[in-house]
mmCIF file of C-alpha atoms in Angstrom:
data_model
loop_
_atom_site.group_PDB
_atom_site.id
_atom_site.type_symbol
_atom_site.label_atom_id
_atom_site.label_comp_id
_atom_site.label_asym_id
_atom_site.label_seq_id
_atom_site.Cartn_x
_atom_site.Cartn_y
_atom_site.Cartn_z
ATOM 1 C CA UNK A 1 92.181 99.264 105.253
ATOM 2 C CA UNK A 2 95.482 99.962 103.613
ATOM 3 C CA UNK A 3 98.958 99.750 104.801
ATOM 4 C CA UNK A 4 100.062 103.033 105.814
ATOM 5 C CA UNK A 5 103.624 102.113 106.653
ATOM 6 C CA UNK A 6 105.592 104.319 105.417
ATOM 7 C CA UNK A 7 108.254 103.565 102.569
ATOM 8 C CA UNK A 8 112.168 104.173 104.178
ATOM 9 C CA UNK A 9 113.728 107.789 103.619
ATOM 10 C CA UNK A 10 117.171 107.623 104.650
ATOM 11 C CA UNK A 11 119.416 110.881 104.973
ATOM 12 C CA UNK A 12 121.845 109.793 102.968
ATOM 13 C CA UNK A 13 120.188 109.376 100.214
ATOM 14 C CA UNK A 14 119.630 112.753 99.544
ATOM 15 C CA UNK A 15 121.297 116.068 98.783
ATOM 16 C CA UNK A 16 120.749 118.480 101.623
ATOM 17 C CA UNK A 17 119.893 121.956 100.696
ATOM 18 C CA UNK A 18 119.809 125.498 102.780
ATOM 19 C CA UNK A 19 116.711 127.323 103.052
ATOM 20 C CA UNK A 20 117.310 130.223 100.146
ATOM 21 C CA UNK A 21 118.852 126.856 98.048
ATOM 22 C CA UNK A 22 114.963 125.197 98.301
ATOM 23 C CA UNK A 23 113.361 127.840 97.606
ATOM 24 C CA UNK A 24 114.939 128.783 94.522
ATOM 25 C CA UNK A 25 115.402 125.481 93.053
ATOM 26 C CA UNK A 26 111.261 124.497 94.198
ATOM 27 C CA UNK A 27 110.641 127.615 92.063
ATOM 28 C CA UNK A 28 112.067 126.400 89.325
ATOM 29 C CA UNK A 29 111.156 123.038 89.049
ATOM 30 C CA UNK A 30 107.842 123.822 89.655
ATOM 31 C CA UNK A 31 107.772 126.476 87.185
ATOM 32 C CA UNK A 32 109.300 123.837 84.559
ATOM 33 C CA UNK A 33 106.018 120.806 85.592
ATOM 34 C CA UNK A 34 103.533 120.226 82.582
ATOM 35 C CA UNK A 35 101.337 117.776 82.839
ATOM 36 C CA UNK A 36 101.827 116.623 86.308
ATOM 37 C CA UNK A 37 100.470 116.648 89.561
ATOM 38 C CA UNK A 38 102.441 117.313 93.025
ATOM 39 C CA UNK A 39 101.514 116.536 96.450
ATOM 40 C CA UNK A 40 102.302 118.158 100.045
ATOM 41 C CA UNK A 41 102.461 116.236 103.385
ATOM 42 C CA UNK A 42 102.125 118.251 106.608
ATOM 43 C CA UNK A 43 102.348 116.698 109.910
ATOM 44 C CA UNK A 44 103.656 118.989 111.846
ATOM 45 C CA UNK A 45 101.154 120.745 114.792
ATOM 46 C CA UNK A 46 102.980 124.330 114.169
ATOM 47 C CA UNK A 47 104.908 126.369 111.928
ATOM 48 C CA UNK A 48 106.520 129.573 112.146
ATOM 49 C CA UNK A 49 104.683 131.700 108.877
ATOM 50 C CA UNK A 50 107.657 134.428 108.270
ATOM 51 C CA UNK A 51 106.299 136.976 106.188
ATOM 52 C CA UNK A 52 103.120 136.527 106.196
ATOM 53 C CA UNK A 53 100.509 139.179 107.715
ATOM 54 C CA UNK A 54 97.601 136.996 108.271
ATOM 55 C CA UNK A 55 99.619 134.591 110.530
ATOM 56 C CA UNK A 56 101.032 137.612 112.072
ATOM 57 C CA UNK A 57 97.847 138.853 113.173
ATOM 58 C CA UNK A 58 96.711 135.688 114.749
ATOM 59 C CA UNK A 59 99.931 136.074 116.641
ATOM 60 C CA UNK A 60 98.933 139.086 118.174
ATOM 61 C CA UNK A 61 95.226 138.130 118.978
ATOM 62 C CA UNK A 62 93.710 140.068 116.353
ATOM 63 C CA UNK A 63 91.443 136.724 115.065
ATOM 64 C CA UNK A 64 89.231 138.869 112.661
ATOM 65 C CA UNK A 65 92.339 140.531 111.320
ATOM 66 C CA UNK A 66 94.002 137.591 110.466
ATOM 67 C CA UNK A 67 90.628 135.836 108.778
ATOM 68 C CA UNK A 68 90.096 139.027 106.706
ATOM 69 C CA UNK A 69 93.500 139.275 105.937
ATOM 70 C CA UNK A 70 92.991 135.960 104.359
ATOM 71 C CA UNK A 71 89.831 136.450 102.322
ATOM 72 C CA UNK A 72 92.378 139.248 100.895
ATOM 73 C CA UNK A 73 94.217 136.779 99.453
ATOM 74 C CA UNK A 74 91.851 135.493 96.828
ATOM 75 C CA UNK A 75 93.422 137.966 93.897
ATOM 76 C CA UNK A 76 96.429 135.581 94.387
ATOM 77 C CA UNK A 77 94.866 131.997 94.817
ATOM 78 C CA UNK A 78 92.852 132.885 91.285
ATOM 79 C CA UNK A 79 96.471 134.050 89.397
ATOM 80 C CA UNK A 80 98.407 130.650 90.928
ATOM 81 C CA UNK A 81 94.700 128.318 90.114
ATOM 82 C CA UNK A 82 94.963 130.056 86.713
ATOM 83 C CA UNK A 83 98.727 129.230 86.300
ATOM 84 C CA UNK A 84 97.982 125.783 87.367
ATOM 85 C CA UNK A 85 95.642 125.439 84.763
ATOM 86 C CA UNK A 86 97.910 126.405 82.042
ATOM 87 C CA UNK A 87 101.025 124.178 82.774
ATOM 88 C CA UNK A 88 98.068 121.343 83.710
ATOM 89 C CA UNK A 89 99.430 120.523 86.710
ATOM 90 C CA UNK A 90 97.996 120.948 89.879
ATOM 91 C CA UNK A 91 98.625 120.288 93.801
ATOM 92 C CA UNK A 92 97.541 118.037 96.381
ATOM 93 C CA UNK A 93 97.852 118.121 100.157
ATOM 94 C CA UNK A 94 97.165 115.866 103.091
ATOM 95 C CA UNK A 95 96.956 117.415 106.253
ATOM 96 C CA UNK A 96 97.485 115.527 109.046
ATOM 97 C CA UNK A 97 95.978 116.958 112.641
ATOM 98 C CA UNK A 98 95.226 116.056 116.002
ATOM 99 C CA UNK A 99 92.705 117.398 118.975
ATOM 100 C CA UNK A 100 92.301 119.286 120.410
ATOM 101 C CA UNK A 101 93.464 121.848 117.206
ATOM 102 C CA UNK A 102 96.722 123.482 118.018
ATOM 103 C CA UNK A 103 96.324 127.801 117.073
ATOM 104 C CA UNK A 104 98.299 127.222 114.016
ATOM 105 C CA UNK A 105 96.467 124.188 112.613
ATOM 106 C CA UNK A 106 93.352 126.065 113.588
ATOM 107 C CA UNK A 107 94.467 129.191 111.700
ATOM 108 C CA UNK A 108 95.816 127.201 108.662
ATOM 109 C CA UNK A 109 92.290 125.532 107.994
ATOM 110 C CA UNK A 110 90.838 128.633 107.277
ATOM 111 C CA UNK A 111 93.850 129.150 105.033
ATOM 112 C CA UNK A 112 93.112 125.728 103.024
ATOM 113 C CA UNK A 113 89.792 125.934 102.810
ATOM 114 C CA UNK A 114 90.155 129.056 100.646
ATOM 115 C CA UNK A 115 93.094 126.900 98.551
ATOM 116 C CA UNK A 116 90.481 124.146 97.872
ATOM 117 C CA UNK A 117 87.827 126.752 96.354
ATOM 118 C CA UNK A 118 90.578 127.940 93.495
ATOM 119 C CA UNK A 119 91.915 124.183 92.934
ATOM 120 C CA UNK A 120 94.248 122.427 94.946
ATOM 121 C CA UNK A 121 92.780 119.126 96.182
ATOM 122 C CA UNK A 122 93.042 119.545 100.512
ATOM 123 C CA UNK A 123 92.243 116.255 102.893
ATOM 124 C CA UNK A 124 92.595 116.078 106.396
ATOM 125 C CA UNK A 125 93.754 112.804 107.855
ATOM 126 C CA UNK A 126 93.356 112.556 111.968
ATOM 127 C CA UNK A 127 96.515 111.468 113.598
ATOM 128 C CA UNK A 128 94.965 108.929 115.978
ATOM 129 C CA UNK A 129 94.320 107.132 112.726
ATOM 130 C CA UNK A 130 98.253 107.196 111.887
ATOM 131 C CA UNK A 131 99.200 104.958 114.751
ATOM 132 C CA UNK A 132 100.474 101.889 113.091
ATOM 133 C CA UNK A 133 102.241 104.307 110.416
ATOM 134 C CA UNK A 134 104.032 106.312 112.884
ATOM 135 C CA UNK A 135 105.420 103.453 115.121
ATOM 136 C CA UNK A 136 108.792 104.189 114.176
ATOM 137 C CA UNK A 137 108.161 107.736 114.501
ATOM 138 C CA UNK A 138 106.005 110.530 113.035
ATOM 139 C CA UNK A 139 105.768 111.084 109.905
ATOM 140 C CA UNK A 140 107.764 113.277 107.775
ATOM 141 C CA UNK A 141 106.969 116.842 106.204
ATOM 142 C CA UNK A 142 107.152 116.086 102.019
ATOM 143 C CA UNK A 143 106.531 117.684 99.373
ATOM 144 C CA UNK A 144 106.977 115.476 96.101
ATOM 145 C CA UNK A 145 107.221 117.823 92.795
ATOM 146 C CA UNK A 146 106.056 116.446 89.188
ATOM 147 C CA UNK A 147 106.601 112.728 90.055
ATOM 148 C CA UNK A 148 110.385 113.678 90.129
ATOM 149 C CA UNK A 149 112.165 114.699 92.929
ATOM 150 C CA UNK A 150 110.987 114.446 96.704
ATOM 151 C CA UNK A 151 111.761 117.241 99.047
ATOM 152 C CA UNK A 152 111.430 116.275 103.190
ATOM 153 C CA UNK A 153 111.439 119.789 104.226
ATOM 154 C CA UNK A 154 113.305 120.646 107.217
ATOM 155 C CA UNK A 155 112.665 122.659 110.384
ATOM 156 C CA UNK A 156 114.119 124.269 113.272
ATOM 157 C CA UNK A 157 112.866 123.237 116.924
ATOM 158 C CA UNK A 158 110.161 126.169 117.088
ATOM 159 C CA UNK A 159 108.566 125.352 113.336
ATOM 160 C CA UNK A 160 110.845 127.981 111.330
ATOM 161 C CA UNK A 161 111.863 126.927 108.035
ATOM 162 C CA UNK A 162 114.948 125.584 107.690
ATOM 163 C CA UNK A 163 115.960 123.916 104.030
ATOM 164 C CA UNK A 164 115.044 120.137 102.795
ATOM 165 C CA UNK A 165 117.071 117.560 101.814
ATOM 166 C CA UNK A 166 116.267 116.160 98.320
ATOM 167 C CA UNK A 167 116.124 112.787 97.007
ATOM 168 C CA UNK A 168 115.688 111.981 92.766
ATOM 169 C CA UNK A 169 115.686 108.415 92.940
ATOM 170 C CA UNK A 170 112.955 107.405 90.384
ATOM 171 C CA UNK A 171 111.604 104.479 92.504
ATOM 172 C CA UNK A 172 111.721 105.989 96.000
ATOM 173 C CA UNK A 173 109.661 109.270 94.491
ATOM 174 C CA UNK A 174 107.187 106.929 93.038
ATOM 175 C CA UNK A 175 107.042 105.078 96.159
ATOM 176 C CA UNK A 176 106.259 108.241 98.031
ATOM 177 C CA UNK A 177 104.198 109.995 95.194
ATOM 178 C CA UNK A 178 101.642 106.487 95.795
ATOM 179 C CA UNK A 179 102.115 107.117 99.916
ATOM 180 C CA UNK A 180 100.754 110.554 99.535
ATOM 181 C CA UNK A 181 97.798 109.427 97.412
ATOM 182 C CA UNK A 182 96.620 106.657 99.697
ATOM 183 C CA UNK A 183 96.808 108.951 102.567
ATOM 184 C CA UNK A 184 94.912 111.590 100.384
ATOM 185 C CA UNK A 185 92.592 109.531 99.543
ATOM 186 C CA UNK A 186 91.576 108.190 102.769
ATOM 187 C CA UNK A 187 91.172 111.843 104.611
ATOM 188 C CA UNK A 188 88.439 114.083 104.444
ATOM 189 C CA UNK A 189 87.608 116.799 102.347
ATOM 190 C CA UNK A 190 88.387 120.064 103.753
ATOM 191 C CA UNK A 191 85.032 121.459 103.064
ATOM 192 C CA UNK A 192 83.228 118.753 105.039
ATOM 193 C CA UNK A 193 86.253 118.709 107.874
ATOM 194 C CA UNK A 194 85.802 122.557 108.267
ATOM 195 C CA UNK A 195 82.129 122.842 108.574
ATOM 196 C CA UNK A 196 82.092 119.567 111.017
ATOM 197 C CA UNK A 197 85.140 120.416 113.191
ATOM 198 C CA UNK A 198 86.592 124.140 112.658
ATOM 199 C CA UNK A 199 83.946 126.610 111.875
ATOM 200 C CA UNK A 200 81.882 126.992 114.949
ATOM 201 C CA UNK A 201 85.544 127.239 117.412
ATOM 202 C CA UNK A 202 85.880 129.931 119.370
ATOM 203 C CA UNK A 203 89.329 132.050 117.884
ATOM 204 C CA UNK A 204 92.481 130.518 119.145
ATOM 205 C CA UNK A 205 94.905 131.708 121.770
ATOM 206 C CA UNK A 206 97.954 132.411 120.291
ATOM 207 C CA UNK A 207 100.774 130.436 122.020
#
């Protein structure tokens, strides 16, 4: 089995950014990648999803809503797999859960199992497997863009976005970029995951 301790990602190290100041400059970088992959940790058991209806739905108890509201969404995953396609570069995420399934995680799954059908490369890594790795603490939420800068995204206490600090240091990205694929590679495929653990739940209670 391989070591999943975690390399150090220290604060300081980085530039912290506000939230409208994260999102502009992840736009642009990522509009700028050719030729090379990024990759997306989540670990976190709930997020706040402002501005998007689906999510809102779920919120209110309106499961089938929420699910066709996704399947909606297809027009979109096609343009960005398409896009992807062009500047050859295309994006990875681990997702890390535990169990029981919180709502959201339950609610996202449907989300990235749609992602996976129009490209992006989805594994789901149990958290009772992340023991040894999360000894000093849980790990954080990452999203490392082209091989050349890391982003740990930051939130508030309730799961709102709330800016990222980024870090450029050549060696500490690669050292993260290889984290990510280890982890990837060791989860499951969403496919699988979904028709083994999330298809046949009952729809979630919205916190």
């Amino acid at each position: 089995m391989p070591d999943l301790t975690p390399p150090p990602l220290h604060p300081g190290q980085g530039v912290p950014l506000e939230r409208e100041d994260y999102r502009r400059e992840f736009r642009e970088r990522e509009e700028e990648i050719r030729d090379r992959d990024s990759w997306k940790l989540e670990r976190r058991q709930h997020f706040e999803e402002q501005g998007n209806a689906s999510w809102d739905a779920m919120r209110r108890g309106e499961w089938e809503t929420a699910l066709r509201l996704l399947e909606e969404n297809r027009g979109s995953l096609l343009a960005t797999a398409r896009e992807d396609a062009r500047r050859r570069s295309f994006f990875h995420r681990v997702r890390v859960v535990e169990q029981p399934l919180s709502p959201y995680v339950q609610w996202q799954l449907h989300s990235l199992r749609l992602r996976a059908e129009y490209g992006e490369t989805v594994r789901v890594v149990d958290a009772a497997g992340l023991e040894s790795a999360e000894s000093a603490g849980v790990l954080p939420e990452l999203v490392v863009l082209g091989g050349e800068v890391l982003y740990r995204i930051r939130y508030t206490g309730t799961g709102v976005p709330d800016g990222a600090v980024r870090y450029t240091d050549p060696r500490l990205v690669e050292e993260w970029e290889r984290y990510l694929r280890t982890l990837h590679e060791g989860g499951e495929d969403i496919q699988s995951y979904f028709t083994r653990r999330v298809e046949h739940l009952p729809p979630p209670v919205p916190a």
